[in-house]
Amino acid sequence: GGFGTQDETFELLTLIQTGKSHLSPVVLLEAEGTDYWGPWEDFVRSTLLEQGMISPHDLSLFKRVPGIAEAEEEICGFYRFYHSQRYVADRLVLRLIAPPSDALVERLNDEFADILASGTIEAIEATPAEVESDDHVELPRLRLHFDRRNHGRLRQMVDVINALGTEEGTPATD
């Protein structure tokens, strides 16, 4: 709970925000009866956000939760429909637990066109590079020409993927 905790939290968020680390659920768990992360989040909002050091979307890179059950829900929810990511050439490939519906792909294109350097978000099968490296070739994918800047928005897109995946009856993973 001291300087090291703060240092590691900012380092992890910086790595995700700059794309040097893949998206992952960053959960700030409050110990029972405490408000350790509340003042930290107030600082992030009142100083970093208000002074333009981070974007409003960067606040999506973490979630503060009051207990273990909510932390578990956040972590499991992050991987409900989304599996993992990698770059193939200059395209970001998001691997999913189940195939995305046409309606989901259409919604993602409507809501997240702002994070595309060009083109559209499309459902694909494993690319030749992924097949060659045997990289989760069985999983369905989304491919996009991500601008490599808006990682907070990318996290918001993953949240939409996870929410809509469950609405469409996709089973949650254990």
Coordinates of N, CA and C in Angstrom, one line a residue:
G1 N 0.8 -1.2 0.0 CA 0.0 0.0 0.0 C 0.8 1.3 0.0
G2 N 2.2 1.2 -0.1 CA 3.0 2.4 -0.1 C 3.4 2.9 -1.5
F3 N 4.6 3.4 -1.6 CA 5.0 4.0 -2.8 C 5.1 2.9 -3.9
G4 N 5.5 1.7 -3.5 CA 5.7 0.6 -4.5 C 4.3 0.3 -5.2
T5 N 3.3 0.3 -4.4 CA 1.9 0.0 -5.0 C 1.6 1.1 -6.0
Q6 N 1.8 2.4 -5.7 CA 1.5 3.5 -6.6 C 2.4 3.4 -7.8
D7 N 3.7 3.1 -7.6 CA 4.6 3.0 -8.8 C 4.2 1.9 -9.7
E8 N 3.9 0.7 -9.2 CA 3.5 -0.4 -10.0 C 2.2 -0.2 -10.8
T9 N 1.3 0.5 -10.1 CA 0.0 0.8 -10.7 C 0.2 1.8 -11.9
F10 N 0.9 2.8 -11.7 CA 1.1 3.8 -12.8 C 2.0 3.2 -13.9
E11 N 2.9 2.3 -13.5 CA 3.7 1.7 -14.6 C 2.8 0.7 -15.4
L12 N 2.0 -0.1 -14.8 CA 1.1 -1.0 -15.6 C 0.2 -0.2 -16.5
L13 N -0.4 0.9 -15.9 CA -1.4 1.7 -16.7 C -0.6 2.4 -17.9
T14 N 0.6 2.8 -17.6 CA 1.4 3.5 -18.7 C 1.7 2.5 -19.8
L15 N 2.1 1.3 -19.4 CA 2.4 0.3 -20.4 C 1.2 -0.1 -21.3
I16 N 0.0 -0.2 -20.7 CA -1.2 -0.5 -21.4 C -1.6 0.8 -22.3
Q17 N -1.5 1.9 -21.7 CA -1.9 3.2 -22.3 C -1.1 3.4 -23.6
T18 N 0.2 3.1 -23.5 CA 1.1 3.3 -24.7 C 1.2 2.1 -25.6
G19 N 0.5 1.1 -25.3 CA 0.5 -0.1 -26.2 C 1.7 -1.0 -26.0
K20 N 2.5 -0.7 -25.0 CA 3.7 -1.6 -24.8 C 3.3 -2.9 -24.1
S21 N 2.1 -3.0 -23.6 CA 1.6 -4.2 -23.0 C 0.2 -4.4 -23.5
H22 N -0.2 -5.6 -23.7 CA -1.6 -5.9 -24.1 C -2.6 -5.5 -23.1
L23 N -3.8 -5.3 -23.6 CA -4.9 -5.0 -22.6 C -5.0 -6.1 -21.6
S24 N -5.3 -5.7 -20.4 CA -5.6 -6.7 -19.4 C -6.5 -6.0 -18.3
P25 N -7.2 -6.7 -17.5 CA -8.0 -6.1 -16.5 C -7.2 -5.6 -15.4
V26 N -7.2 -4.3 -15.2 CA -6.5 -3.7 -14.0 C -7.5 -3.3 -13.0
V27 N -7.5 -4.1 -11.9 CA -8.5 -4.0 -10.9 C -7.9 -3.4 -9.6
L28 N -8.5 -2.4 -9.1 CA -8.0 -1.7 -7.9 C -8.9 -2.1 -6.8
L29 N -8.5 -3.1 -6.0 CA -9.3 -3.7 -5.0 C -9.2 -3.0 -3.7
E30 N -10.3 -2.5 -3.1 CA -10.3 -1.9 -1.8 C -10.3 -2.9 -0.7
A31 N -9.4 -2.8 0.2 CA -9.5 -3.7 1.4 C -10.7 -3.3 2.2
E32 N -11.3 -4.3 2.8 CA -12.6 -4.1 3.5 C -12.5 -2.9 4.5
G33 N -13.4 -2.0 4.3 CA -13.5 -0.9 5.3 C -12.5 0.2 5.0
T34 N -11.9 0.2 3.8 CA -10.9 1.2 3.5 C -11.3 2.0 2.2
D35 N -10.6 3.1 2.0 CA -10.8 3.8 0.7 C -9.4 4.2 0.2
Y36 N -8.6 3.2 0.0 CA -7.2 3.5 -0.4 C -7.2 4.1 -1.8
W37 N -8.0 3.5 -2.8 CA -7.9 3.9 -4.2 C -8.8 5.1 -4.5
G38 N -9.7 5.5 -3.6 CA -10.6 6.6 -3.9 C -9.8 7.9 -4.0
P39 N -8.9 8.3 -3.1 CA -8.1 9.5 -3.2 C -7.2 9.4 -4.4
W40 N -6.7 8.2 -4.7 CA -5.8 8.0 -5.9 C -6.6 8.3 -7.2
E41 N -7.8 7.8 -7.3 CA -8.6 8.1 -8.4 C -9.0 9.5 -8.5
D42 N -9.3 10.2 -7.4 CA -9.5 11.6 -7.4 C -8.4 12.4 -7.9
F43 N -7.1 12.0 -7.5 CA -5.9 12.6 -8.1 C -5.8 12.5 -9.6
V44 N -6.1 11.2 -10.0 CA -6.0 10.9 -11.5 C -6.9 11.8 -12.2
R45 N -8.2 11.9 -11.7 CA -9.2 12.7 -12.4 C -8.9 14.3 -12.3
S46 N -8.6 14.7 -11.1 CA -8.4 16.2 -10.9 C -7.1 16.7 -11.4
T47 N -6.1 15.9 -11.5 CA -4.8 16.4 -11.9 C -4.5 15.9 -13.3
L48 N -4.4 14.6 -13.5 CA -3.9 14.1 -14.8 C -5.0 14.4 -15.9
L49 N -6.2 14.1 -15.6 CA -7.3 14.3 -16.6 C -7.5 15.8 -16.9
E50 N -7.7 16.5 -15.8 CA -8.0 18.0 -16.0 C -6.9 18.7 -16.6
Q51 N -5.6 18.3 -16.4 CA -4.5 19.0 -17.1 C -4.2 18.4 -18.4
G52 N -5.0 17.5 -18.9 CA -4.8 16.9 -20.3 C -3.7 16.0 -20.4
M53 N -3.2 15.4 -19.3 CA -2.1 14.4 -19.3 C -2.6 13.1 -19.7
I54 N -3.9 12.8 -19.5 CA -4.5 11.6 -20.0 C -5.8 12.0 -20.6
S55 N -6.4 11.1 -21.4 CA -7.7 11.3 -22.0 C -8.8 10.8 -21.2
P56 N -10.0 11.2 -21.3 CA -11.1 10.6 -20.6 C -11.2 9.1 -20.8
H57 N -10.9 8.7 -22.0 CA -11.0 7.2 -22.3 C -10.0 6.4 -21.5
D58 N -8.9 7.0 -21.1 CA -7.9 6.3 -20.3 C -8.4 5.9 -19.0
L59 N -9.5 6.5 -18.5 CA -10.1 6.1 -17.2 C -10.7 4.7 -17.4
S60 N -10.9 4.2 -18.6 CA -11.4 2.9 -18.8 C -10.4 1.8 -18.6
L61 N -9.1 2.2 -18.5 CA -8.1 1.2 -18.4 C -8.0 0.5 -17.0
F62 N -8.7 1.1 -16.0 CA -8.7 0.5 -14.7 C -10.2 0.5 -14.1
K63 N -10.4 -0.3 -13.1 CA -11.7 -0.3 -12.4 C -11.4 -0.5 -10.9
R64 N -12.0 0.4 -10.2 CA -11.9 0.3 -8.7 C -13.1 -0.4 -8.2
V65 N -12.9 -1.5 -7.4 CA -14.0 -2.3 -6.9 C -13.9 -2.4 -5.4
P66 N -15.1 -2.6 -4.7 CA -15.1 -2.6 -3.3 C -14.8 -4.0 -2.6
G67 N -14.8 -5.1 -3.4 CA -14.6 -6.4 -2.8 C -14.1 -7.4 -3.8
I68 N -13.8 -8.6 -3.2 CA -13.3 -9.7 -4.0 C -14.3 -10.2 -5.0
A69 N -15.6 -10.2 -4.7 CA -16.6 -10.7 -5.7 C -16.6 -9.8 -6.9
E70 N -16.5 -8.5 -6.7 CA -16.5 -7.5 -7.8 C -15.2 -7.6 -8.6
A71 N -14.1 -7.9 -7.9 CA -12.9 -8.1 -8.6 C -12.9 -9.3 -9.5
E72 N -13.5 -10.4 -9.0 CA -13.6 -11.6 -9.8 C -14.5 -11.4 -11.0
E73 N -15.6 -10.7 -10.7 CA -16.6 -10.4 -11.8 C -15.9 -9.6 -12.9
E74 N -15.1 -8.6 -12.5 CA -14.4 -7.7 -13.5 C -13.4 -8.6 -14.3
I75 N -12.6 -9.4 -13.7 CA -11.6 -10.2 -14.4 C -12.2 -11.2 -15.3
C76 N -13.2 -12.0 -14.7 CA -13.9 -13.0 -15.6 C -14.7 -12.3 -16.7
G77 N -15.3 -11.2 -16.4 CA -16.0 -10.4 -17.5 C -15.1 -10.0 -18.6
F78 N -13.9 -9.6 -18.3 CA -12.9 -9.2 -19.3 C -12.7 -10.3 -20.3
Y79 N -12.7 -11.5 -19.9 CA -12.4 -12.7 -20.7 C -13.6 -13.5 -21.1
R80 N -14.8 -12.9 -20.9 CA -16.1 -13.6 -21.2 C -16.2 -13.9 -22.7
F81 N -15.8 -13.0 -23.6 CA -15.9 -13.2 -25.0 C -14.6 -12.9 -25.7
Y82 N -13.9 -12.0 -25.1 CA -12.5 -11.6 -25.6 C -11.5 -12.6 -25.1
H83 N -10.6 -13.0 -25.9 CA -9.6 -14.0 -25.5 C -8.2 -13.4 -25.3
S84 N -7.7 -12.8 -26.4 CA -6.4 -12.2 -26.4 C -6.2 -11.4 -27.7
Q85 N -5.0 -10.8 -27.8 CA -4.7 -10.0 -29.0 C -3.3 -10.2 -29.4
R86 N -3.0 -9.8 -30.7 CA -1.7 -9.7 -31.2 C -1.7 -8.9 -32.5
Y87 N -0.6 -8.4 -32.9 CA -0.4 -7.7 -34.2 C 0.1 -8.7 -35.2
V88 N -0.5 -8.6 -36.4 CA -0.1 -9.4 -37.6 C 0.2 -8.3 -38.6
A89 N 1.4 -8.1 -38.9 CA 1.9 -6.9 -39.7 C 1.4 -5.7 -39.0
D90 N 0.6 -4.8 -39.7 CA 0.2 -3.6 -39.1 C -1.3 -3.6 -38.6
R91 N -1.8 -4.8 -38.5 CA -3.2 -5.0 -38.1 C -3.3 -5.6 -36.7
L92 N -4.2 -5.1 -35.9 CA -4.5 -5.7 -34.6 C -5.5 -6.8 -34.8
V93 N -5.2 -8.0 -34.2 CA -6.1 -9.1 -34.3 C -6.6 -9.4 -32.9
L94 N -7.9 -9.4 -32.7 CA -8.5 -9.7 -31.4 C -9.1 -11.1 -31.5
R95 N -8.6 -12.0 -30.7 CA -9.1 -13.4 -30.7 C -10.2 -13.5 -29.7
L96 N -11.3 -14.2 -30.1 CA -12.5 -14.3 -29.4 C -12.8 -15.7 -29.0
I97 N -13.7 -15.9 -28.0 CA -14.1 -17.2 -27.6 C -15.1 -17.8 -28.5
A98 N -15.9 -17.0 -29.2 CA -16.9 -17.5 -30.1 C -17.0 -16.5 -31.3
P99 N -17.5 -16.9 -32.4 CA -17.6 -16.0 -33.6 C -18.5 -14.8 -33.3
P100 N -18.1 -13.6 -33.7 CA -18.9 -12.4 -33.5 C -20.0 -12.4 -34.5
S101 N -21.2 -11.9 -34.1 CA -22.3 -11.8 -35.1 C -22.1 -10.7 -36.0
D102 N -22.8 -10.7 -37.2 CA -22.7 -9.5 -38.1 C -23.1 -8.3 -37.4
A103 N -24.1 -8.4 -36.6 CA -24.6 -7.2 -35.9 C -23.6 -6.6 -34.9
L104 N -22.8 -7.5 -34.3 CA -21.7 -7.0 -33.4 C -20.7 -6.3 -34.2
V105 N -20.3 -6.9 -35.3 CA -19.2 -6.2 -36.1 C -19.7 -4.9 -36.7
E106 N -21.0 -4.8 -37.1 CA -21.5 -3.6 -37.5 C -21.5 -2.5 -36.4
R107 N -21.9 -2.9 -35.2 CA -22.0 -2.0 -34.1 C -20.5 -1.5 -33.8
L108 N -19.6 -2.4 -33.8 CA -18.2 -2.0 -33.5 C -17.7 -1.0 -34.5
N109 N -18.0 -1.2 -35.8 CA -17.6 -0.3 -36.8 C -18.3 1.1 -36.6
D110 N -19.6 1.1 -36.2 CA -20.3 2.4 -36.0 C -19.7 3.1 -34.8
E111 N -19.4 2.4 -33.7 CA -19.0 3.0 -32.4 C -17.5 3.3 -32.3
F112 N -16.7 2.6 -33.0 CA -15.3 2.7 -32.8 C -14.5 3.0 -34.0
A113 N -15.1 3.6 -35.0 CA -14.4 4.1 -36.2 C -13.3 5.0 -35.9
D114 N -13.4 5.8 -34.8 CA -12.4 6.8 -34.4 C -11.1 6.2 -34.0
I115 N -11.0 4.9 -33.7 CA -9.7 4.3 -33.3 C -9.1 3.6 -34.5
L116 N -9.7 3.7 -35.7 CA -9.1 3.0 -36.9 C -8.2 4.0 -37.6
A117 N -7.0 3.5 -38.0 CA -6.1 4.3 -38.9 C -6.7 4.3 -40.3
S118 N -7.3 3.2 -40.7 CA -8.0 3.1 -42.0 C -8.8 1.8 -42.0
G119 N -9.7 1.7 -43.0 CA -10.5 0.5 -43.1 C -11.6 0.4 -42.1
T120 N -12.0 -0.9 -41.9 CA -13.0 -1.3 -41.0 C -12.6 -2.4 -40.1
I121 N -13.4 -2.7 -39.2 CA -13.3 -3.9 -38.3 C -13.9 -5.0 -39.0
E122 N -13.3 -6.2 -39.1 CA -13.8 -7.3 -39.8 C -13.6 -8.6 -39.1
A123 N -14.5 -9.5 -39.3 CA -14.4 -10.9 -38.7 C -13.6 -11.7 -39.7
I124 N -12.6 -12.4 -39.1 CA -11.7 -13.2 -39.9 C -11.4 -14.5 -39.2
E125 N -10.8 -15.4 -40.0 CA -10.2 -16.6 -39.4 C -8.7 -16.4 -39.2
A126 N -8.0 -17.3 -38.7 CA -6.6 -17.2 -38.4 C -5.8 -16.8 -39.7
T127 N -4.9 -15.8 -39.5 CA -4.1 -15.4 -40.6 C -3.0 -16.4 -40.9
P128 N -2.4 -16.4 -42.1 CA -1.3 -17.3 -42.4 C -0.2 -17.2 -41.3
A129 N 0.2 -16.0 -40.9 CA 1.2 -15.9 -39.9 C 0.8 -16.6 -38.6
E130 N -0.4 -16.5 -38.2 CA -0.9 -17.2 -37.0 C -1.0 -18.7 -37.1
V131 N -1.3 -19.1 -38.3 CA -1.4 -20.6 -38.6 C 0.1 -21.1 -38.5
E132 N 1.0 -20.4 -39.1 CA 2.4 -20.8 -39.1 C 3.0 -21.0 -37.7
S133 N 2.6 -20.1 -36.8 CA 3.1 -20.1 -35.4 C 2.1 -20.9 -34.5
D134 N 1.1 -21.5 -35.1 CA 0.1 -22.2 -34.3 C -0.4 -21.4 -33.1
D135 N -0.9 -20.2 -33.4 CA -1.3 -19.2 -32.4 C -2.8 -19.2 -32.3
H136 N -3.3 -20.1 -31.5 CA -4.8 -20.1 -31.2 C -5.6 -20.1 -32.5
V137 N -5.2 -21.0 -33.4 CA -5.8 -20.9 -34.8 C -7.3 -21.3 -34.7
E138 N -7.7 -22.0 -33.7 CA -9.1 -22.4 -33.6 C -10.1 -21.3 -33.2
L139 N -9.5 -20.2 -32.8 CA -10.4 -19.1 -32.3 C -10.8 -18.1 -33.4
P140 N -12.1 -17.7 -33.4 CA -12.5 -16.6 -34.3 C -11.8 -15.3 -34.0
R141 N -11.8 -14.4 -34.9 CA -11.1 -13.2 -34.7 C -11.8 -11.9 -35.3
L142 N -11.3 -10.8 -34.8 CA -11.6 -9.5 -35.4 C -10.3 -8.9 -35.8
R143 N -10.3 -8.2 -36.9 CA -9.1 -7.6 -37.4 C -9.4 -6.1 -37.6
L144 N -8.4 -5.2 -37.2 CA -8.6 -3.8 -37.4 C -7.3 -3.2 -37.6
H145 N -7.3 -2.1 -38.3 CA -6.1 -1.2 -38.5 C -6.1 -0.2 -37.3
F146 N -5.8 -0.6 -36.2 CA -5.8 0.2 -34.9 C -4.8 1.4 -35.0
D147 N -5.2 2.5 -34.6 CA -4.4 3.7 -34.6 C -3.2 3.7 -33.6
R148 N -3.2 2.7 -32.7 CA -2.1 2.5 -31.7 C -2.0 3.7 -30.8
R149 N -3.0 4.5 -30.7 CA -3.0 5.6 -29.7 C -4.1 5.5 -28.7
N150 N -5.3 5.1 -29.1 CA -6.4 5.2 -28.2 C -6.7 3.9 -27.5
H151 N -5.8 3.5 -26.6 CA -6.0 2.2 -25.9 C -7.1 2.2 -24.9
G152 N -7.5 3.4 -24.4 CA -8.7 3.5 -23.5 C -9.9 3.1 -24.3
R153 N -10.0 3.7 -25.6 CA -11.1 3.4 -26.4 C -11.1 1.9 -26.8
L154 N -9.9 1.3 -27.1 CA -9.8 -0.1 -27.4 C -10.4 -0.9 -26.2
R155 N -10.1 -0.5 -25.0 CA -10.6 -1.2 -23.8 C -12.1 -1.1 -23.8
Q156 N -12.7 0.1 -24.2 CA -14.1 0.2 -24.2 C -14.7 -0.7 -25.3
M157 N -14.0 -0.9 -26.4 CA -14.5 -1.8 -27.4 C -14.5 -3.2 -26.9
V158 N -13.5 -3.6 -26.2 CA -13.5 -5.0 -25.6 C -14.6 -5.1 -24.7
D159 N -14.9 -4.1 -23.9 CA -16.1 -4.2 -23.0 C -17.4 -4.4 -23.7
V160 N -17.5 -3.7 -24.9 CA -18.7 -3.9 -25.7 C -18.8 -5.3 -26.3
I161 N -17.7 -5.8 -26.7 CA -17.6 -7.2 -27.3 C -18.0 -8.1 -26.2
N162 N -17.5 -8.0 -25.0 CA -17.9 -8.9 -23.9 C -19.3 -8.8 -23.5
A163 N -19.9 -7.6 -23.5 CA -21.3 -7.4 -23.1 C -22.2 -8.0 -24.2
L164 N -21.9 -7.7 -25.4 CA -22.8 -8.2 -26.5 C -22.6 -9.7 -26.7
G165 N -21.4 -10.2 -26.5 CA -21.2 -11.6 -26.6 C -22.1 -12.4 -25.7
T166 N -22.3 -11.9 -24.5 CA -23.2 -12.6 -23.5 C -24.6 -12.4 -23.8
E167 N -25.0 -11.2 -24.3 CA -26.4 -10.9 -24.7 C -26.8 -11.9 -25.8
E168 N -25.8 -12.3 -26.7 CA -26.2 -13.1 -27.8 C -26.1 -14.6 -27.4
G169 N -25.9 -14.9 -26.1 CA -26.0 -16.2 -25.7 C -24.7 -17.0 -25.7
T170 N -23.6 -16.2 -25.9 CA -22.3 -16.9 -25.8 C -22.0 -17.3 -24.4
P171 N -21.6 -18.5 -24.2 CA -21.3 -18.9 -22.8 C -20.1 -18.2 -22.2
A172 N -20.1 -17.9 -21.0 CA -19.0 -17.3 -20.3 C -18.0 -18.4 -20.0
T173 N -16.7 -18.0 -20.0 CA -15.7 -19.0 -19.8 C -15.5 -19.2 -18.3
D174 N -15.0 -20.3 -17.8 CA -14.7 -20.5 -16.4 C -13.4 -19.9 -16.0

